[in-house]
Amino acid sequence: MSNSCSSLAKKGCLSAIPWTLILIIAYFIFLLVGAAVFRALERTNEEETQKELLWEELSFLKNYDCLDREAVARFMMFVLKASNNGIILHGNKTSPSNWDFNSAFFFSSTVITTIGYGHLSPSTMGGRIFCIFFALLGIPLNIITLNHVGVKLSNAFNRLSTFLNGKNLKERTVKIITAVFFAVSGVILFFFIPSIIFAVVEGWTYGEGVYYSFVTLSTIGFGDYVAGSNPDIDYVQIYRSMVGFWILFGMAWLAGVFNTLIAIFEKNEKKMTEKFENAESLKEENAPTESNKDAE
């Protein structure tokens, strides 16, 4: 009995270690490939921008030699500081207030969803302290809420599955139809339609709208595109609040998609583990036979 238990434990270790090692190696290879591709795509543009910035600075100082170089540098630092606080200068206007109620609601949604665009952050000590406690309470609440909404969405699609099962369709066909309907309806509601709205309201291209939608709902949140931050646009009063609601419901749907992908991945992992265990079991069963042949 003890021998069989130790044999099972040994097979479990043998099956777990290679798969874990493969997963870790694949994880780092994925990161390395991503780093290499991003470097190849972005490095040249960065270098050109750096050269252009230095050239523009030299040209500006040459054309306006009456200006004090240190004074210009101080002004540039002040503009940069204002930009880091979410205030951008366009012509003789600054960006819309980031701390009216609708804008503050939008910021609050980016905090508890951990998107954190980086274009805006509290600049007062009181705001920073409150942000810490707000995030400590809000992030778990957001996770619970998104999971609950995700379950409700799953229940809705389960009812669709039940309806289709009543039509005497094959189980595989029902799963495919339900999955396709779930994916397509989500893409339309949370990517296709919002991207059109962003393109119209913000003046972006449709591709930029899709990019912003995915970067936002996946909580990557680079901050290179932020809805409702262009000072040249007179936004509807509740625009930013509506974007906040879109983020919350869109994340719930995307979380459901990611959970489905994870479930598929774990199912394949289980199959691979079972195959490995079966191979190890057959190997151990054949081992005595091979030794007996050698003895003969």
mmCIF file of C-alpha atoms in Angstrom:
data_model
loop_
_atom_site.group_PDB
_atom_site.id
_atom_site.type_symbol
_atom_site.label_atom_id
_atom_site.label_comp_id
_atom_site.label_asym_id
_atom_site.label_seq_id
_atom_site.Cartn_x
_atom_site.Cartn_y
_atom_site.Cartn_z
ATOM 1 C CA MET A 1 0.000 0.000 0.000
ATOM 2 C CA SER A 2 2.771 2.402 1.002
ATOM 3 C CA ASN A 3 4.669 1.535 -2.169
ATOM 4 C CA SER A 4 1.609 2.301 -4.307
ATOM 5 C CA CYS A 5 1.079 5.632 -2.484
ATOM 6 C CA SER A 6 4.702 6.624 -2.917
ATOM 7 C CA SER A 7 4.455 5.613 -6.568
ATOM 8 C CA LEU A 8 1.389 7.836 -7.032
ATOM 9 C CA ALA A 9 3.088 10.727 -5.240
ATOM 10 C CA LYS A 10 6.138 10.278 -7.422
ATOM 11 C CA LYS A 11 3.999 10.331 -10.571
ATOM 12 C CA GLY A 12 2.203 13.447 -9.305
ATOM 13 C CA CYS A 13 5.521 15.251 -8.805
ATOM 14 C CA LEU A 14 6.807 14.115 -12.155
ATOM 15 C CA SER A 15 3.660 15.368 -13.870
ATOM 16 C CA ALA A 16 3.534 18.686 -11.994
ATOM 17 C CA ILE A 17 7.180 19.761 -12.231
ATOM 18 C CA PRO A 18 7.594 19.568 -16.027
ATOM 19 C CA TRP A 19 4.280 21.358 -16.676
ATOM 20 C CA THR A 20 5.100 24.117 -14.151
ATOM 21 C CA LEU A 21 8.547 24.495 -15.660
ATOM 22 C CA ILE A 22 7.105 24.643 -19.181
ATOM 23 C CA LEU A 23 4.575 27.262 -18.057
ATOM 24 C CA ILE A 24 7.258 29.443 -16.424
ATOM 25 C CA ILE A 25 9.546 29.174 -19.456
ATOM 26 C CA ALA A 26 6.667 29.996 -21.818
ATOM 27 C CA TYR A 27 5.717 32.960 -19.605
ATOM 28 C CA PHE A 28 9.198 34.494 -19.758
ATOM 29 C CA ILE A 29 9.603 33.710 -23.463
ATOM 30 C CA PHE A 30 6.319 35.540 -24.068
ATOM 31 C CA LEU A 31 7.635 38.563 -22.139
ATOM 32 C CA LEU A 32 10.966 38.481 -23.989
ATOM 33 C CA VAL A 33 9.258 38.290 -27.379
ATOM 34 C CA GLY A 34 6.979 41.162 -26.395
ATOM 35 C CA ALA A 35 9.943 43.252 -25.243
ATOM 36 C CA ALA A 36 11.820 42.578 -28.488
ATOM 37 C CA VAL A 37 8.838 43.473 -30.677
ATOM 38 C CA PHE A 38 8.008 46.649 -28.733
ATOM 39 C CA ARG A 39 11.660 47.715 -28.852
ATOM 40 C CA ALA A 40 11.817 47.144 -32.605
ATOM 41 C CA LEU A 41 8.598 49.069 -33.197
ATOM 42 C CA GLU A 42 9.069 51.970 -30.780
ATOM 43 C CA ARG A 43 12.809 52.589 -30.294
ATOM 44 C CA THR A 44 13.403 54.347 -33.634
ATOM 45 C CA ASN A 45 10.423 56.647 -33.154
ATOM 46 C CA GLU A 46 11.630 57.522 -29.650
ATOM 47 C CA GLU A 47 15.117 58.400 -30.896
ATOM 48 C CA GLU A 48 13.668 60.565 -33.678
ATOM 49 C CA THR A 49 11.427 62.358 -31.174
ATOM 50 C CA GLN A 50 14.402 63.000 -28.885
ATOM 51 C CA LYS A 51 16.412 64.463 -31.764
ATOM 52 C CA GLU A 52 13.452 66.560 -32.885
ATOM 53 C CA LEU A 53 12.965 67.908 -29.354
ATOM 54 C CA LEU A 54 16.616 68.931 -29.042
ATOM 55 C CA TRP A 55 16.563 70.493 -32.518
ATOM 56 C CA GLU A 56 13.395 72.463 -31.736
ATOM 57 C CA GLU A 57 14.917 73.733 -28.500
ATOM 58 C CA LEU A 58 18.115 74.885 -30.243
ATOM 59 C CA SER A 59 16.140 76.489 -33.089
ATOM 60 C CA PHE A 60 13.850 78.277 -30.643
ATOM 61 C CA LEU A 61 16.735 79.696 -28.620
ATOM 62 C CA LYS A 62 18.568 80.690 -31.800
ATOM 63 C CA ASN A 63 15.549 82.520 -33.252
ATOM 64 C CA TYR A 64 14.760 84.202 -29.950
ATOM 65 C CA ASP A 65 18.248 84.864 -28.628
ATOM 66 C CA CYS A 66 16.912 87.613 -26.371
ATOM 67 C CA LEU A 67 15.304 84.984 -24.135
ATOM 68 C CA ASP A 68 17.119 83.664 -21.103
ATOM 69 C CA ARG A 69 17.821 79.958 -21.531
ATOM 70 C CA GLU A 70 17.333 79.249 -17.821
ATOM 71 C CA ALA A 71 13.991 81.106 -17.805
ATOM 72 C CA VAL A 72 12.799 79.029 -20.760
ATOM 73 C CA ALA A 73 13.906 75.849 -18.962
ATOM 74 C CA ARG A 74 11.966 76.886 -15.828
ATOM 75 C CA PHE A 75 8.859 77.549 -17.926
ATOM 76 C CA MET A 76 9.160 74.149 -19.588
ATOM 77 C CA MET A 77 9.481 72.453 -16.188
ATOM 78 C CA PHE A 78 6.377 74.305 -14.954
ATOM 79 C CA VAL A 79 4.425 73.183 -18.027
ATOM 80 C CA LEU A 80 5.609 69.604 -17.445
ATOM 81 C CA LYS A 81 4.552 69.757 -13.782
ATOM 82 C CA ALA A 82 1.117 71.062 -14.780
ATOM 83 C CA SER A 83 0.825 68.294 -17.376
ATOM 84 C CA ASN A 84 1.633 65.672 -14.739
ATOM 85 C CA ASN A 85 -1.253 67.088 -12.685
ATOM 86 C CA GLY A 86 -3.612 66.692 -15.644
ATOM 87 C CA ILE A 87 -3.539 70.331 -16.772
ATOM 88 C CA ILE A 88 -2.685 70.781 -20.449
ATOM 89 C CA LEU A 89 -2.256 74.105 -22.254
ATOM 90 C CA HIS A 90 -3.847 74.450 -25.699
ATOM 91 C CA GLY A 91 -3.556 77.933 -27.148
ATOM 92 C CA ASN A 92 -4.887 80.330 -24.526
ATOM 93 C CA LYS A 93 -7.008 77.653 -22.803
ATOM 94 C CA THR A 94 -6.266 74.911 -20.315
ATOM 95 C CA SER A 95 -7.872 71.480 -20.195
ATOM 96 C CA PRO A 96 -11.319 71.113 -18.555
ATOM 97 C CA SER A 97 -11.428 70.760 -14.782
ATOM 98 C CA ASN A 98 -10.394 67.298 -13.642
ATOM 99 C CA TRP A 99 -12.113 67.710 -10.293
ATOM 100 C CA ASP A 100 -15.706 68.652 -11.052
ATOM 101 C CA PHE A 101 -18.115 65.926 -9.928
ATOM 102 C CA ASN A 102 -18.341 64.062 -13.254
ATOM 103 C CA SER A 103 -14.570 64.129 -13.728
ATOM 104 C CA ALA A 104 -14.013 63.037 -10.117
ATOM 105 C CA PHE A 105 -16.452 60.144 -10.654
ATOM 106 C CA PHE A 106 -14.467 59.111 -13.731
ATOM 107 C CA PHE A 107 -11.215 59.290 -11.735
ATOM 108 C CA SER A 108 -12.753 57.246 -8.898
ATOM 109 C CA SER A 109 -13.716 54.511 -11.370
ATOM 110 C CA THR A 110 -10.131 54.358 -12.676
ATOM 111 C CA VAL A 111 -8.845 53.976 -9.099
ATOM 112 C CA ILE A 112 -11.013 51.074 -7.963
ATOM 113 C CA THR A 113 -10.661 49.282 -11.317
ATOM 114 C CA THR A 114 -6.837 49.729 -11.093
ATOM 115 C CA ILE A 115 -6.708 51.208 -14.613
ATOM 116 C CA GLY A 116 -4.700 54.228 -13.467
ATOM 117 C CA TYR A 117 -4.165 56.086 -16.744
ATOM 118 C CA GLY A 118 -1.366 58.139 -15.176
ATOM 119 C CA HIS A 119 -2.623 61.403 -16.692
ATOM 120 C CA LEU A 120 -4.115 62.464 -13.368
ATOM 121 C CA SER A 121 -3.363 61.922 -9.696
ATOM 122 C CA PRO A 122 -4.117 63.699 -6.412
ATOM 123 C CA SER A 123 -1.707 66.588 -5.848
ATOM 124 C CA THR A 124 -2.650 67.404 -2.236
ATOM 125 C CA MET A 125 -1.565 65.339 0.768
ATOM 126 C CA GLY A 126 -5.183 64.972 1.869
ATOM 127 C CA GLY A 127 -6.150 63.696 -1.575
ATOM 128 C CA ARG A 128 -3.298 61.180 -1.599
ATOM 129 C CA ILE A 129 -4.130 59.834 1.865
ATOM 130 C CA PHE A 130 -7.817 59.522 0.975
ATOM 131 C CA CYS A 131 -6.871 57.794 -2.302
ATOM 132 C CA ILE A 132 -4.993 55.093 -0.356
ATOM 133 C CA PHE A 133 -7.960 54.238 1.881
ATOM 134 C CA PHE A 134 -10.434 54.643 -0.984
ATOM 135 C CA ALA A 135 -8.441 52.123 -3.051
ATOM 136 C CA LEU A 136 -8.060 49.697 -0.113
ATOM 137 C CA LEU A 137 -11.838 49.533 0.247
ATOM 138 C CA GLY A 138 -12.813 50.124 -3.371
ATOM 139 C CA ILE A 139 -10.627 47.550 -5.140
ATOM 140 C CA PRO A 140 -12.041 44.526 -3.226
ATOM 141 C CA LEU A 141 -15.551 45.965 -3.647
ATOM 142 C CA ASN A 142 -14.914 46.316 -7.381
ATOM 143 C CA ILE A 143 -13.725 42.699 -7.647
ATOM 144 C CA ILE A 144 -16.782 41.410 -5.765
ATOM 145 C CA THR A 145 -19.145 43.543 -7.849
ATOM 146 C CA LEU A 146 -17.583 42.540 -11.175
ATOM 147 C CA ASN A 147 -17.723 38.857 -10.203
ATOM 148 C CA HIS A 148 -21.384 39.227 -9.219
ATOM 149 C CA VAL A 149 -22.260 41.018 -12.460
ATOM 150 C CA GLY A 150 -20.254 38.404 -14.375
ATOM 151 C CA VAL A 151 -22.275 35.630 -12.734
ATOM 152 C CA LYS A 152 -25.506 37.402 -13.710
ATOM 153 C CA LEU A 153 -24.271 37.648 -17.302
ATOM 154 C CA SER A 154 -23.367 33.951 -17.227
ATOM 155 C CA ASN A 155 -26.844 33.111 -15.919
ATOM 156 C CA ALA A 156 -28.384 35.053 -18.786
ATOM 157 C CA PHE A 157 -26.393 33.046 -21.307
ATOM 158 C CA ASN A 158 -27.157 29.828 -19.432
ATOM 159 C CA ARG A 159 -30.824 30.581 -20.053
ATOM 160 C CA LEU A 160 -29.958 30.910 -23.729
ATOM 161 C CA SER A 161 -28.257 27.497 -23.556
ATOM 162 C CA THR A 162 -31.345 26.014 -21.891
ATOM 163 C CA PHE A 163 -33.544 27.486 -24.615
ATOM 164 C CA LEU A 164 -31.317 26.060 -27.364
ATOM 165 C CA ASN A 165 -31.195 22.656 -25.662
ATOM 166 C CA GLY A 166 -34.972 22.604 -25.939
ATOM 167 C CA LYS A 167 -34.561 22.800 -29.713
ATOM 168 C CA ASN A 168 -32.936 19.338 -29.753
ATOM 169 C CA LEU A 169 -29.538 20.673 -30.819
ATOM 170 C CA LYS A 170 -26.287 18.890 -30.077
ATOM 171 C CA GLU A 171 -24.520 19.951 -26.883
ATOM 172 C CA ARG A 172 -21.410 21.022 -28.807
ATOM 173 C CA THR A 173 -23.549 23.125 -31.178
ATOM 174 C CA VAL A 174 -25.293 24.801 -28.232
ATOM 175 C CA LYS A 175 -21.938 25.659 -26.621
ATOM 176 C CA ILE A 176 -20.588 27.141 -29.854
ATOM 177 C CA ILE A 177 -23.724 29.234 -30.490
ATOM 178 C CA THR A 178 -23.792 30.498 -26.891
ATOM 179 C CA ALA A 179 -20.073 31.365 -26.884
ATOM 180 C CA VAL A 180 -20.289 33.156 -30.234
ATOM 181 C CA PHE A 181 -23.365 35.119 -29.138
ATOM 182 C CA PHE A 182 -21.666 36.077 -25.847
ATOM 183 C CA ALA A 183 -18.500 37.218 -27.628
ATOM 184 C CA VAL A 184 -20.168 39.038 -30.529
ATOM 185 C CA SER A 185 -22.742 40.849 -28.383
ATOM 186 C CA GLY A 186 -19.986 41.964 -25.991
ATOM 187 C CA VAL A 187 -17.747 43.190 -28.796
ATOM 188 C CA ILE A 188 -20.635 45.191 -30.270
ATOM 189 C CA LEU A 189 -21.778 46.686 -26.942
ATOM 190 C CA PHE A 190 -18.393 47.406 -25.368
ATOM 191 C CA PHE A 191 -16.030 47.859 -28.336
ATOM 192 C CA PHE A 192 -17.791 48.535 -31.645
ATOM 193 C CA ILE A 193 -20.383 51.095 -30.493
ATOM 194 C CA PRO A 194 -18.168 52.888 -27.904
ATOM 195 C CA SER A 195 -15.315 53.146 -30.429
ATOM 196 C CA ILE A 196 -17.656 54.898 -32.878
ATOM 197 C CA ILE A 197 -18.764 57.285 -30.112
ATOM 198 C CA PHE A 198 -15.145 58.011 -29.133
ATOM 199 C CA ALA A 199 -14.219 58.614 -32.771
ATOM 200 C CA VAL A 200 -17.071 61.120 -33.159
ATOM 201 C CA VAL A 201 -16.747 62.896 -29.796
ATOM 202 C CA GLU A 202 -12.962 62.852 -29.337
ATOM 203 C CA GLY A 203 -11.975 63.223 -32.987
ATOM 204 C CA TRP A 204 -10.004 59.970 -32.936
ATOM 205 C CA THR A 205 -9.823 57.439 -35.728
ATOM 206 C CA TYR A 206 -11.923 54.304 -35.300
ATOM 207 C CA GLY A 207 -8.738 52.283 -34.764
ATOM 208 C CA GLU A 208 -7.690 54.629 -31.965
ATOM 209 C CA GLY A 209 -11.133 54.193 -30.409
ATOM 210 C CA VAL A 210 -10.793 50.399 -30.462
ATOM 211 C CA TYR A 211 -7.267 50.660 -29.043
ATOM 212 C CA TYR A 212 -8.457 52.931 -26.213
ATOM 213 C CA SER A 213 -11.406 50.636 -25.459
ATOM 214 C CA PHE A 214 -9.250 47.535 -25.115
ATOM 215 C CA VAL A 215 -6.440 49.237 -23.176
ATOM 216 C CA THR A 216 -9.046 50.632 -20.779
ATOM 217 C CA LEU A 217 -11.244 47.569 -20.236
ATOM 218 C CA SER A 218 -8.244 45.268 -19.836
ATOM 219 C CA THR A 219 -6.956 47.718 -17.135
ATOM 220 C CA ILE A 220 -3.666 48.265 -18.988
ATOM 221 C CA GLY A 221 -4.399 52.001 -18.992
ATOM 222 C CA PHE A 222 -1.355 53.552 -20.675
ATOM 223 C CA GLY A 223 -2.864 57.034 -20.559
ATOM 224 C CA ASP A 224 -1.851 57.994 -24.100
ATOM 225 C CA TYR A 225 -5.564 58.258 -24.936
ATOM 226 C CA VAL A 226 -8.029 59.413 -22.271
ATOM 227 C CA ALA A 227 -11.669 60.165 -23.003
ATOM 228 C CA GLY A 228 -12.887 63.590 -21.934
ATOM 229 C CA SER A 229 -9.472 65.264 -21.599
ATOM 230 C CA ASN A 230 -9.277 67.428 -24.741
ATOM 231 C CA PRO A 231 -9.544 71.149 -23.793
ATOM 232 C CA ASP A 232 -10.680 72.052 -27.321
ATOM 233 C CA ILE A 233 -13.873 69.985 -26.985
ATOM 234 C CA ASP A 234 -16.989 71.145 -25.141
ATOM 235 C CA TYR A 235 -18.128 67.845 -23.627
ATOM 236 C CA VAL A 236 -21.652 67.025 -22.509
ATOM 237 C CA GLN A 237 -21.866 67.395 -18.727
ATOM 238 C CA ILE A 238 -22.336 63.673 -17.956
ATOM 239 C CA TYR A 239 -19.923 62.400 -20.640
ATOM 240 C CA ARG A 240 -17.157 61.359 -18.250
ATOM 241 C CA SER A 241 -19.629 59.743 -15.852
ATOM 242 C CA MET A 242 -21.038 57.672 -18.722
ATOM 243 C CA VAL A 243 -17.498 56.610 -19.633
ATOM 244 C CA GLY A 244 -17.082 55.507 -16.002
ATOM 245 C CA PHE A 245 -20.208 53.313 -16.189
ATOM 246 C CA TRP A 246 -19.009 51.884 -19.521
ATOM 247 C CA ILE A 247 -15.713 50.936 -17.865
ATOM 248 C CA LEU A 248 -17.434 49.088 -15.004
ATOM 249 C CA PHE A 249 -19.840 47.041 -17.153
ATOM 250 C CA GLY A 250 -17.287 46.503 -19.917
ATOM 251 C CA MET A 251 -14.776 45.130 -17.429
ATOM 252 C CA ALA A 252 -17.397 42.720 -16.097
ATOM 253 C CA TRP A 253 -17.943 41.361 -19.601
ATOM 254 C CA LEU A 254 -14.216 41.197 -20.423
ATOM 255 C CA ALA A 255 -13.544 39.453 -17.105
ATOM 256 C CA GLY A 256 -16.044 36.806 -18.188
ATOM 257 C CA VAL A 257 -14.176 36.375 -21.481
ATOM 258 C CA PHE A 258 -10.822 36.053 -19.705
ATOM 259 C CA ASN A 259 -12.279 33.563 -17.205
ATOM 260 C CA THR A 260 -13.555 31.470 -20.109
ATOM 261 C CA LEU A 261 -10.110 31.496 -21.740
ATOM 262 C CA ILE A 262 -8.491 30.545 -18.419
ATOM 263 C CA ALA A 263 -10.966 27.676 -17.999
ATOM 264 C CA ILE A 264 -10.101 26.404 -21.493
ATOM 265 C CA PHE A 265 -6.384 26.700 -20.721
ATOM 266 C CA GLU A 266 -6.757 24.828 -17.407
ATOM 267 C CA LYS A 267 -8.813 22.122 -19.124
ATOM 268 C CA ASN A 268 -6.039 21.600 -21.680
ATOM 269 C CA GLU A 269 -3.494 21.586 -18.856
ATOM 270 C CA LYS A 270 -5.458 18.841 -17.110
ATOM 271 C CA LYS A 271 -5.549 16.771 -20.303
ATOM 272 C CA MET A 272 -1.791 17.140 -20.792
ATOM 273 C CA THR A 273 -1.158 16.178 -17.151
ATOM 274 C CA GLU A 274 -3.343 13.081 -17.488
ATOM 275 C CA LYS A 275 -1.514 12.057 -20.671
ATOM 276 C CA PHE A 276 1.834 12.466 -18.931
ATOM 277 C CA GLU A 277 0.649 10.427 -15.929
ATOM 278 C CA ASN A 278 -0.658 7.677 -18.219
ATOM 279 C CA ALA A 279 2.659 7.599 -20.066
ATOM 280 C CA GLU A 280 4.555 7.319 -16.762
ATOM 281 C CA SER A 281 2.183 4.590 -15.585
ATOM 282 C CA LEU A 282 2.672 2.558 -18.764
ATOM 283 C CA LYS A 283 6.414 3.013 -18.464
ATOM 284 C CA GLU A 284 6.424 1.638 -14.909
ATOM 285 C CA GLU A 285 4.150 -1.272 -15.885
ATOM 286 C CA ASN A 286 6.429 -2.239 -18.770
ATOM 287 C CA ALA A 287 9.600 -1.936 -16.691
ATOM 288 C CA PRO A 288 9.261 -5.384 -14.932
ATOM 289 C CA THR A 289 8.485 -7.045 -18.261
ATOM 290 C CA GLU A 290 11.646 -5.652 -19.796
ATOM 291 C CA SER A 291 13.739 -6.773 -16.784
ATOM 292 C CA ASN A 292 12.252 -10.288 -16.987
ATOM 293 C CA LYS A 293 13.188 -10.455 -20.660
ATOM 294 C CA ASP A 294 16.755 -9.521 -19.785
ATOM 295 C CA ALA A 295 16.833 -12.248 -17.100
ATOM 296 C CA GLU A 296 15.662 -14.850 -19.592
#
